[in-house]
Amino acid sequence: MRRRPIGLRAGAATDVGRVRRRNEDGFLLRGSVFAVADGMGGMRGGHVASALALNTLDSEADADGSPTVVEWVTRANRALRDHVGRDPMVTGMATTVVVAVATGDTIKIAHVGDSRAYLLRDGALLQLTEDHSHVQRLMDVGLITAEEATRHPARNLVTRALGLDDSVEPDETVMVVRTGDRLLLCTDGITKMLDDDRIQAILAASDDPDATARQLVEAANEAGGEDNATAVVIHAAEESDGTHRPRRSPPSDPAP
Ligand code: MN
């Protein structure tokens, strides 16, 4: 007999923060597809990059067929490269992305850059993705500690991003979700402002994914708001529970 399918309830929030002038982050909630992206590239490039990546994922979510989530991210990279080829004004634009796609109780997560996915299960917070960043490399070889990474002068340097090269290598994580699980997708404006204990406490506190996403963004602002901050929060519940309306971070038009 088939197990009772899991339903997902999701919420999201994004904010420019207290220092930056523009919000180059974005998010996507679309049925069983969830994503955040953190654009970079000055002027209008950063926003164009994150919006283009999310638009591509949005239309992939709409299309039929069953490509892998890694293929979706690869297509988003191609869309960015094509756009840069047509518009030299946005040369150098790039974006991180973390996208989660649910099929039944299986969730596939692909990411590029330092936007992250976390799982809160039985009260414990697990980081599901490993940053593609300079400080993560230094940590991997034991040159710096996680604590030193938070203060490192190159802590914002990502080693992979969409838009930089014709080829891109997303990492994929596959997990089986359980009733009661909570997932977080977020940009570094959250994780550089809030430590794991704080993220864990906020994720655990409320039963409303929209309120939780807002609280994460507000807490990042209260901690200094040094960067744009974006959170997508997903609660796994019984199927009858699963409702959220499709949403995109405004503005969703990447056209110059
Ligand atoms: Mn950022």
Tab-separated table of C-alpha atoms and ligand atoms in Angstrom:
chain	number	residue	atom	x	y	z
A	1	MET	CA	0.000	0.000	0.000
A	2	ARG	CA	1.173	3.465	-0.821
A	3	ARG	CA	2.128	5.682	2.032
A	4	ARG	CA	0.093	8.784	2.620
A	5	PRO	CA	1.769	11.490	0.549
A	6	ILE	CA	3.335	14.409	2.311
A	7	GLY	CA	2.020	17.912	1.813
A	8	LEU	CA	4.269	20.940	1.801
A	9	ARG	CA	3.366	24.392	3.067
A	10	ALA	CA	5.759	27.149	2.155
A	11	GLY	CA	6.351	30.811	2.857
A	12	ALA	CA	8.967	33.345	1.827
A	13	ALA	CA	10.387	36.762	2.581
A	14	THR	CA	13.080	38.981	1.124
A	15	ASP	CA	14.484	42.338	2.160
A	16	VAL	CA	17.125	44.766	0.929
A	17	GLY	CA	18.716	44.964	4.395
A	18	ARG	CA	20.169	48.014	6.138
A	19	VAL	CA	23.238	48.712	3.997
A	20	ARG	CA	22.638	47.858	0.338
A	21	ARG	CA	20.668	50.141	-1.957
A	22	ARG	CA	19.124	47.432	-4.124
A	23	ASN	CA	17.732	44.006	-3.433
A	24	GLU	CA	19.415	41.635	-5.875
A	25	ASP	CA	18.056	38.530	-4.139
A	26	GLY	CA	14.912	36.754	-5.200
A	27	PHE	CA	12.779	33.728	-4.411
A	28	LEU	CA	10.367	31.376	-6.136
A	29	LEU	CA	7.506	29.335	-4.685
A	30	ARG	CA	5.782	27.361	-7.358
A	31	GLY	CA	3.857	24.192	-6.444
A	32	SER	CA	6.575	21.744	-5.462
A	33	VAL	CA	9.431	23.944	-6.688
A	34	PHE	CA	11.180	26.299	-4.266
A	35	ALA	CA	14.232	28.473	-4.854
A	36	VAL	CA	16.265	31.452	-3.741
A	37	ALA	CA	18.909	33.290	-5.764
A	38	ASP	CA	21.458	35.963	-4.841
A	39	GLY	CA	22.528	38.073	-7.797
A	40	MET	CA	25.790	39.958	-8.126
A	41	GLY	CA	27.318	42.175	-10.758
A	42	GLY	CA	26.728	45.814	-9.932
A	43	MET	CA	24.380	48.288	-11.620
A	44	ARG	CA	21.411	46.323	-12.809
A	45	GLY	CA	23.323	43.110	-13.478
A	46	GLY	CA	22.770	41.458	-10.113
A	47	HIS	CA	19.024	41.745	-10.142
A	48	VAL	CA	18.842	40.663	-13.774
A	49	ALA	CA	20.918	37.584	-12.969
A	50	SER	CA	18.845	36.360	-10.041
A	51	ALA	CA	15.538	37.147	-11.788
A	52	LEU	CA	16.630	35.348	-14.973
A	53	ALA	CA	17.676	32.260	-13.033
A	54	LEU	CA	14.362	32.192	-11.138
A	55	ASN	CA	12.370	32.794	-14.337
A	56	THR	CA	14.080	29.835	-15.963
A	57	LEU	CA	13.322	27.601	-12.973
A	58	ASP	CA	9.747	28.891	-12.977
A	59	SER	CA	9.205	27.909	-16.614
A	60	GLU	CA	10.943	24.559	-16.100
A	61	ALA	CA	8.527	23.928	-13.229
A	62	ASP	CA	5.703	24.651	-15.640
A	63	ALA	CA	6.978	22.458	-18.454
A	64	ASP	CA	6.199	18.810	-18.811
A	65	GLY	CA	8.754	16.050	-18.652
A	66	SER	CA	11.050	15.114	-15.832
A	67	PRO	CA	14.485	16.627	-16.202
A	68	THR	CA	16.710	16.485	-13.182
A	69	VAL	CA	16.975	19.516	-10.969
A	70	VAL	CA	20.640	19.714	-11.947
A	71	GLU	CA	19.537	20.024	-15.586
A	72	TRP	CA	17.207	22.881	-14.611
A	73	VAL	CA	20.102	24.739	-13.016
A	74	THR	CA	22.238	24.067	-16.083
A	75	ARG	CA	19.476	25.567	-18.253
A	76	ALA	CA	19.317	28.617	-15.991
A	77	ASN	CA	23.057	29.063	-16.518
A	78	ARG	CA	22.554	28.848	-20.287
A	79	ALA	CA	19.829	31.510	-20.085
A	80	LEU	CA	22.213	33.823	-18.236
A	81	ARG	CA	25.028	33.222	-20.722
A	82	ASP	CA	22.686	33.900	-23.649
A	83	HIS	CA	21.524	37.134	-22.019
A	84	VAL	CA	25.084	38.321	-21.391
A	85	GLY	CA	25.872	37.530	-25.050
A	86	ARG	CA	23.071	39.883	-26.151
A	87	ASP	CA	23.595	42.682	-23.628
A	88	PRO	CA	27.194	43.724	-22.886
A	89	MET	CA	25.870	46.083	-20.177
A	90	VAL	CA	25.387	43.133	-17.882
A	91	THR	CA	28.704	41.419	-18.559
A	92	GLY	CA	29.981	39.914	-15.336
A	93	MET	CA	26.543	39.406	-13.838
A	94	ALA	CA	26.139	36.184	-11.926
A	95	THR	CA	23.922	34.597	-9.335
A	96	THR	CA	23.914	31.886	-6.744
A	97	VAL	CA	20.939	29.573	-6.635
A	98	VAL	CA	19.546	26.880	-4.402
A	99	VAL	CA	16.476	25.062	-5.669
A	100	ALA	CA	14.435	22.281	-4.065
A	101	VAL	CA	12.004	20.143	-6.068
A	102	ALA	CA	9.618	17.766	-4.297
A	103	THR	CA	8.238	14.623	-5.901
A	104	GLY	CA	6.129	12.716	-3.393
A	105	ASP	CA	8.226	12.617	-0.253
A	106	THR	CA	11.524	12.923	-2.118
A	107	ILE	CA	13.160	16.314	-2.285
A	108	LYS	CA	16.017	16.987	-4.668
A	109	ILE	CA	18.112	20.036	-3.967
A	110	ALA	CA	20.623	21.573	-6.356
A	111	HIS	CA	22.804	24.546	-5.566
A	112	VAL	CA	25.572	26.724	-6.919
A	113	GLY	CA	27.374	29.265	-4.737
A	114	ASP	CA	26.798	30.147	-1.091
A	115	SER	CA	23.018	30.164	-0.829
A	116	ARG	CA	22.107	27.276	1.475
A	117	ALA	CA	19.534	24.629	2.321
A	118	TYR	CA	18.936	23.550	5.921
A	119	LEU	CA	16.784	20.837	7.463
A	120	LEU	CA	15.230	21.118	10.904
A	121	ARG	CA	14.298	17.592	12.046
A	122	ASP	CA	13.459	16.547	15.587
A	123	GLY	CA	14.719	19.899	16.824
A	124	ALA	CA	18.181	19.589	15.242
A	125	LEU	CA	19.420	21.839	12.445
A	126	LEU	CA	21.374	20.238	9.603
A	127	GLN	CA	23.061	22.156	6.800
A	128	LEU	CA	22.268	20.201	3.628
A	129	THR	CA	24.469	22.122	1.206
A	130	GLU	CA	28.141	22.976	1.273
A	131	ASP	CA	29.058	26.485	0.103
A	132	HIS	CA	30.999	26.949	-3.094
A	133	SER	CA	33.087	29.677	-1.525
A	134	HIS	CA	36.672	30.616	-0.888
A	135	VAL	CA	36.329	30.361	2.903
A	136	GLN	CA	34.713	26.902	2.614
A	137	ARG	CA	37.812	25.748	0.671
A	138	LEU	CA	40.091	27.148	3.348
A	139	MET	CA	38.008	25.360	6.002
A	140	ASP	CA	38.095	22.091	4.026
A	141	VAL	CA	41.892	22.038	4.088
A	142	GLY	CA	42.017	23.120	7.714
A	143	LEU	CA	43.549	26.554	7.183
A	144	ILE	CA	40.777	28.392	9.013
A	145	THR	CA	37.994	27.500	11.447
A	146	ALA	CA	34.289	28.084	10.859
A	147	GLU	CA	34.512	30.929	13.346
A	148	GLU	CA	37.405	32.548	11.463
A	149	ALA	CA	35.475	32.143	8.205
A	150	THR	CA	32.782	34.501	9.500
A	151	ARG	CA	35.367	37.308	9.820
A	152	HIS	CA	37.583	36.455	6.837
A	153	PRO	CA	38.150	39.391	4.436
A	154	ALA	CA	37.252	37.170	1.445
A	155	ARG	CA	34.140	35.696	3.074
A	156	ASN	CA	31.928	36.987	0.232
A	157	LEU	CA	33.954	35.349	-2.545
A	158	VAL	CA	32.048	32.510	-4.214
A	159	THR	CA	33.900	29.916	-6.267
A	160	ARG	CA	30.919	28.872	-8.373
A	161	ALA	CA	27.974	30.894	-9.686
A	162	LEU	CA	25.542	30.884	-12.585
A	163	GLY	CA	26.485	33.169	-15.454
A	164	LEU	CA	30.258	33.133	-15.093
A	165	ASP	CA	31.035	30.351	-17.533
A	166	ASP	CA	29.372	28.297	-20.262
A	167	SER	CA	29.572	25.245	-18.051
A	168	VAL	CA	28.466	25.018	-14.448
A	169	GLU	CA	28.674	22.249	-11.900
A	170	PRO	CA	25.727	22.238	-9.468
A	171	ASP	CA	25.826	19.953	-6.435
A	172	GLU	CA	22.798	17.763	-5.855
A	173	THR	CA	21.411	16.534	-2.544
A	174	VAL	CA	18.520	14.078	-2.312
A	175	MET	CA	16.502	13.554	0.861
A	176	VAL	CA	13.311	11.837	1.935
A	177	VAL	CA	11.135	14.241	3.833
A	178	ARG	CA	9.115	13.260	6.927
A	179	THR	CA	6.053	14.810	8.490
A	180	GLY	CA	7.279	17.488	10.867
A	181	ASP	CA	10.398	18.351	8.875
A	182	ARG	CA	11.100	21.997	8.173
A	183	LEU	CA	13.336	23.118	5.337
A	184	LEU	CA	14.984	26.467	4.835
A	185	LEU	CA	16.464	27.860	1.635
A	186	CYS	CA	18.288	31.131	2.200
A	187	THR	CA	20.853	33.558	0.899
A	188	ASP	CA	24.047	34.534	2.701
A	189	GLY	CA	22.396	37.697	4.004
A	190	ILE	CA	20.725	35.376	6.523
A	191	THR	CA	23.611	33.038	7.269
A	192	LYS	CA	26.262	35.757	7.626
A	193	MET	CA	24.086	37.627	10.131
A	194	LEU	CA	22.632	34.720	12.142
A	195	ASP	CA	24.408	31.719	13.617
A	196	ASP	CA	22.981	28.192	13.467
A	197	ASP	CA	21.494	28.402	16.982
A	198	ARG	CA	19.554	31.505	16.053
A	199	ILE	CA	18.338	30.014	12.759
A	200	GLN	CA	17.329	26.828	14.563
A	201	ALA	CA	15.375	28.740	17.216
A	202	ILE	CA	13.499	30.866	14.683
A	203	LEU	CA	12.702	27.868	12.435
A	204	ALA	CA	11.359	25.909	15.398
A	205	ALA	CA	9.309	28.717	16.913
A	206	SER	CA	6.358	29.202	14.577
A	207	ASP	CA	3.966	26.965	12.698
A	208	ASP	CA	3.498	29.577	9.973
A	209	PRO	CA	6.159	29.354	7.227
A	210	ASP	CA	5.507	32.915	6.015
A	211	ALA	CA	5.896	34.321	9.527
A	212	THR	CA	9.087	32.290	10.018
A	213	ALA	CA	10.589	33.575	6.753
A	214	ARG	CA	9.767	37.142	7.787
A	215	GLN	CA	11.268	36.628	11.243
A	216	LEU	CA	14.522	35.316	9.750
A	217	VAL	CA	14.822	38.364	7.498
A	218	GLU	CA	13.951	40.745	10.365
A	219	ALA	CA	16.484	39.073	12.653
A	220	ALA	CA	19.168	39.455	9.965
A	221	ASN	CA	18.315	43.162	9.776
A	222	GLU	CA	18.400	43.544	13.551
A	223	ALA	CA	21.847	41.915	13.516
A	224	GLY	CA	23.087	44.589	11.110
A	225	GLY	CA	21.403	43.795	7.806
A	226	GLU	CA	24.700	44.000	5.934
A	227	ASP	CA	23.338	42.256	2.849
A	228	ASN	CA	20.080	41.482	1.065
A	229	ALA	CA	18.378	38.664	2.971
A	230	THR	CA	15.991	36.058	1.588
A	231	ALA	CA	14.368	32.991	3.131
A	232	VAL	CA	12.029	30.293	1.848
A	233	VAL	CA	10.585	28.116	4.610
A	234	ILE	CA	8.893	24.783	3.860
A	235	HIS	CA	6.904	22.721	6.346
A	236	ALA	CA	6.177	19.048	5.671
A	237	ALA	CA	2.725	18.104	6.945
A	238	GLU	CA	-0.101	15.741	6.114
A	239	GLU	CA	-1.209	16.074	2.510
A	240	SER	CA	-4.489	17.831	3.292
A	241	ASP	CA	-2.364	20.566	4.847
A	242	GLY	CA	-0.403	21.393	1.726
A	243	THR	CA	-1.348	24.799	0.430
A	244	HIS	CA	0.537	27.844	-0.659
A	245	ARG	CA	-0.064	30.189	-3.509
A	246	PRO	CA	2.554	30.524	-6.244
A	247	ARG	CA	4.720	33.560	-5.561
A	248	ARG	CA	7.727	35.315	-6.938
A	249	SER	CA	9.774	37.984	-5.287
A	250	PRO	CA	8.947	41.393	-6.767
A	251	PRO	CA	9.852	42.623	-9.262
A	252	SER	CA	9.869	39.468	-11.335
A	253	ASP	CA	10.604	41.168	-14.655
A	254	PRO	CA	14.269	40.752	-15.552
A	255	ALA	CA	14.004	42.891	-18.675
A	256	PRO	CA	16.265	45.941	-18.598
B	1	MN	MN	24.179	38.018	-0.607
